[in-house]
Amino acid sequence: MIHISLSSRFFFSLWAIFFLAFPQGEAVSADLTDAPAILLVAFGSSMPEAQVSFENIDALVREAYPDHTVRWAFTSHLIVEKIREETGKTLYSPTEALDMLKEDGFTKVAIQSLHSIPGEEYSDLAHIVQGVEGLDIRIGLPLLASEQDVERVADAMLANVPVERRAQDAVVFMGHGTHHEGNARYHVLKNALVSRDSNVFLGTVEGSPTLDDVLAGLAQSDVENVYLVPFMSVAGDHARNDMAGGEPDSWNTIIAGHGYHCVPVLKGTAEYENIVGVWIDHLHVAMQSFN
Ligand code: CO
C-alpha cells in the first residue's frame, strides 16, 4: 500500500520545488486568521510525476478561495518520514499541520480529504481530528462520499477517457482497493460505470473487484483494445508500475497476455478539473458549515 522505491536527487529536488512554492509557517496577518484556514490532506506519493496532481488541486482550491490560507498535509507516515529525512522538514502529517495552524493564530480549519473513498486513511484522519483541542475543525468528505458523487464521478471519468477510444474498445479503471468496508464504493462506482457503457470495467490492486474479475468481463466481450486508466488521485507507483509497467505481474502484461492490445493512460484523477470539482464541492460544504 505504501511504496518508497525512488530516492534519486532528481526526485527530491522536484519535491523541494513543489513545497517551496507552497510554504507552511509563513507570517500570517490577524485579518487572515479570522477566516478558516484550508488544509488539504492527501495520502502522498513517492513519485515526482505525481506532483502534477497536487499542483492542480492546489491551484483550483486557491482559485476558489483566494482570500484563505491553504496548506497541505499527508496521511502516509512513511512518505512523510522518508521525504523529511532526505530533504529536511518540508512535509507534515495532519497533526503537525494543525498544530502549526494553531500556533499561527487560526481558530477554524476546514480539512479537505483528497482520498478517493471513505476508507482507512479517511477514518484515521477523522479520528486524529477528534483529538485536537483548541481548533474548530470541519472535514470535507472524500471523493466517493455519496450516491450523487458516484454518479458524477462515473460521468466525469468516462468524459476523461481519451477521445481516440472507440465504443468497441474497453476501458479498464484501476482503483486502489482496501480491506476496509469503504471498499464497497468501488463496486458502486463499477456498477455506475457499467450501466453507462458495457465495455467499461473497474478493478482494484488491493481489494475487490480484482484483476481476475476484469479479465472475466473482458472474456465475455468482443473487445480487442483495452485502455488502462488509473482511478487514483495520482498516477504514481501503482499506475506506472502495477498498471502500466512491463513486469510480469503488471496489469498491462497480464491483460496483453490474454491477447488484448493495451493502451495505458498515465493521468491521476486529480489531474482532471471535473474530478477536482467534486472535492472542491465537498470543501464548500465544510466551509459553509462555519457560517
Ligand atoms: Co498502495
PDB file of N, CA, C and O and ligand atoms in Angstrom, residues 1-3 43 176-177 205-206 232 237-238 242, ligand 1:
ATOM      1  N   MET A   1       0.830  -1.200   0.000  1.00  0.00           N
ATOM      2  CA  MET A   1       0.000   0.000   0.000  1.00  0.00           C
ATOM      3  C   MET A   1       0.871   1.260   0.000  1.00  0.00           C
ATOM      4  O   MET A   1       0.483   2.297  -0.484  1.00  0.00           O
ATOM      5  N   ILE A   2       2.076   1.129   0.547  1.00  0.00           N
ATOM      6  CA  ILE A   2       2.952   2.293   0.607  1.00  0.00           C
ATOM      7  C   ILE A   2       4.215   1.957  -0.165  1.00  0.00           C
ATOM      8  O   ILE A   2       4.788   0.895   0.033  1.00  0.00           O
ATOM      9  N   HIS A   3       4.606   2.831  -1.022  1.00  0.00           N
ATOM     10  CA  HIS A   3       5.667   2.465  -1.947  1.00  0.00           C
ATOM     11  C   HIS A   3       6.758   3.513  -1.939  1.00  0.00           C
ATOM     12  O   HIS A   3       6.551   4.628  -2.342  1.00  0.00           O
ATOM     13  N   PHE A  43      -2.916  11.252   0.572  1.00  0.00           N
ATOM     14  CA  PHE A  43      -2.100  10.126   1.018  1.00  0.00           C
ATOM     15  C   PHE A  43      -0.623  10.453   0.840  1.00  0.00           C
ATOM     16  O   PHE A  43       0.204  10.182   1.697  1.00  0.00           O
ATOM     17  N   HIS A 176      -7.469   1.682  -6.117  1.00  0.00           N
ATOM     18  CA  HIS A 176      -6.511   1.144  -5.149  1.00  0.00           C
ATOM     19  C   HIS A 176      -7.070  -0.098  -4.458  1.00  0.00           C
ATOM     20  O   HIS A 176      -6.476  -1.163  -4.494  1.00  0.00           O
ATOM     21  N   GLY A 177      -8.238   0.045  -3.822  1.00  0.00           N
ATOM     22  CA  GLY A 177      -8.828  -1.084  -3.106  1.00  0.00           C
ATOM     23  C   GLY A 177      -8.256  -1.218  -1.710  1.00  0.00           C
ATOM     24  O   GLY A 177      -7.143  -0.772  -1.430  1.00  0.00           O
ATOM     25  N   VAL A 205      -6.232  -2.872  -6.972  1.00  0.00           N
ATOM     26  CA  VAL A 205      -4.953  -3.532  -6.696  1.00  0.00           C
ATOM     27  C   VAL A 205      -5.035  -4.357  -5.408  1.00  0.00           C
ATOM     28  O   VAL A 205      -4.530  -5.469  -5.338  1.00  0.00           O
ATOM     29  N   GLU A 206      -5.684  -3.794  -4.392  1.00  0.00           N
ATOM     30  CA  GLU A 206      -5.613  -4.436  -3.077  1.00  0.00           C
ATOM     31  C   GLU A 206      -6.972  -4.795  -2.482  1.00  0.00           C
ATOM     32  O   GLU A 206      -7.079  -5.123  -1.311  1.00  0.00           O
ATOM     33  N   MET A 232      -7.072   6.660  -9.358  1.00  0.00           N
ATOM     34  CA  MET A 232      -6.354   7.088  -8.155  1.00  0.00           C
ATOM     35  C   MET A 232      -5.998   8.544  -8.380  1.00  0.00           C
ATOM     36  O   MET A 232      -5.796   8.963  -9.531  1.00  0.00           O
ATOM     37  N   ASP A 237       3.146   5.226  -8.213  1.00  0.00           N
ATOM     38  CA  ASP A 237       3.767   3.908  -8.329  1.00  0.00           C
ATOM     39  C   ASP A 237       2.796   2.842  -8.844  1.00  0.00           C
ATOM     40  O   ASP A 237       3.136   2.050  -9.721  1.00  0.00           O
ATOM     41  N   HIS A 238       1.563   2.818  -8.330  1.00  0.00           N
ATOM     42  CA  HIS A 238       0.608   1.804  -8.791  1.00  0.00           C
ATOM     43  C   HIS A 238       0.314   1.963 -10.283  1.00  0.00           C
ATOM     44  O   HIS A 238       0.278   0.985 -11.020  1.00  0.00           O
ATOM     45  N   ASP A 242       2.379  -1.065 -11.364  1.00  0.00           N
ATOM     46  CA  ASP A 242       1.401  -2.162 -11.279  1.00  0.00           C
ATOM     47  C   ASP A 242       0.424  -2.145 -12.460  1.00  0.00           C
ATOM     48  O   ASP A 242      -0.066  -3.183 -12.884  1.00  0.00           O
TER      49      ASP A 242
HETATM   50 CO    CO B   1      -0.817   1.205  -2.368  1.00  0.00          CO
END
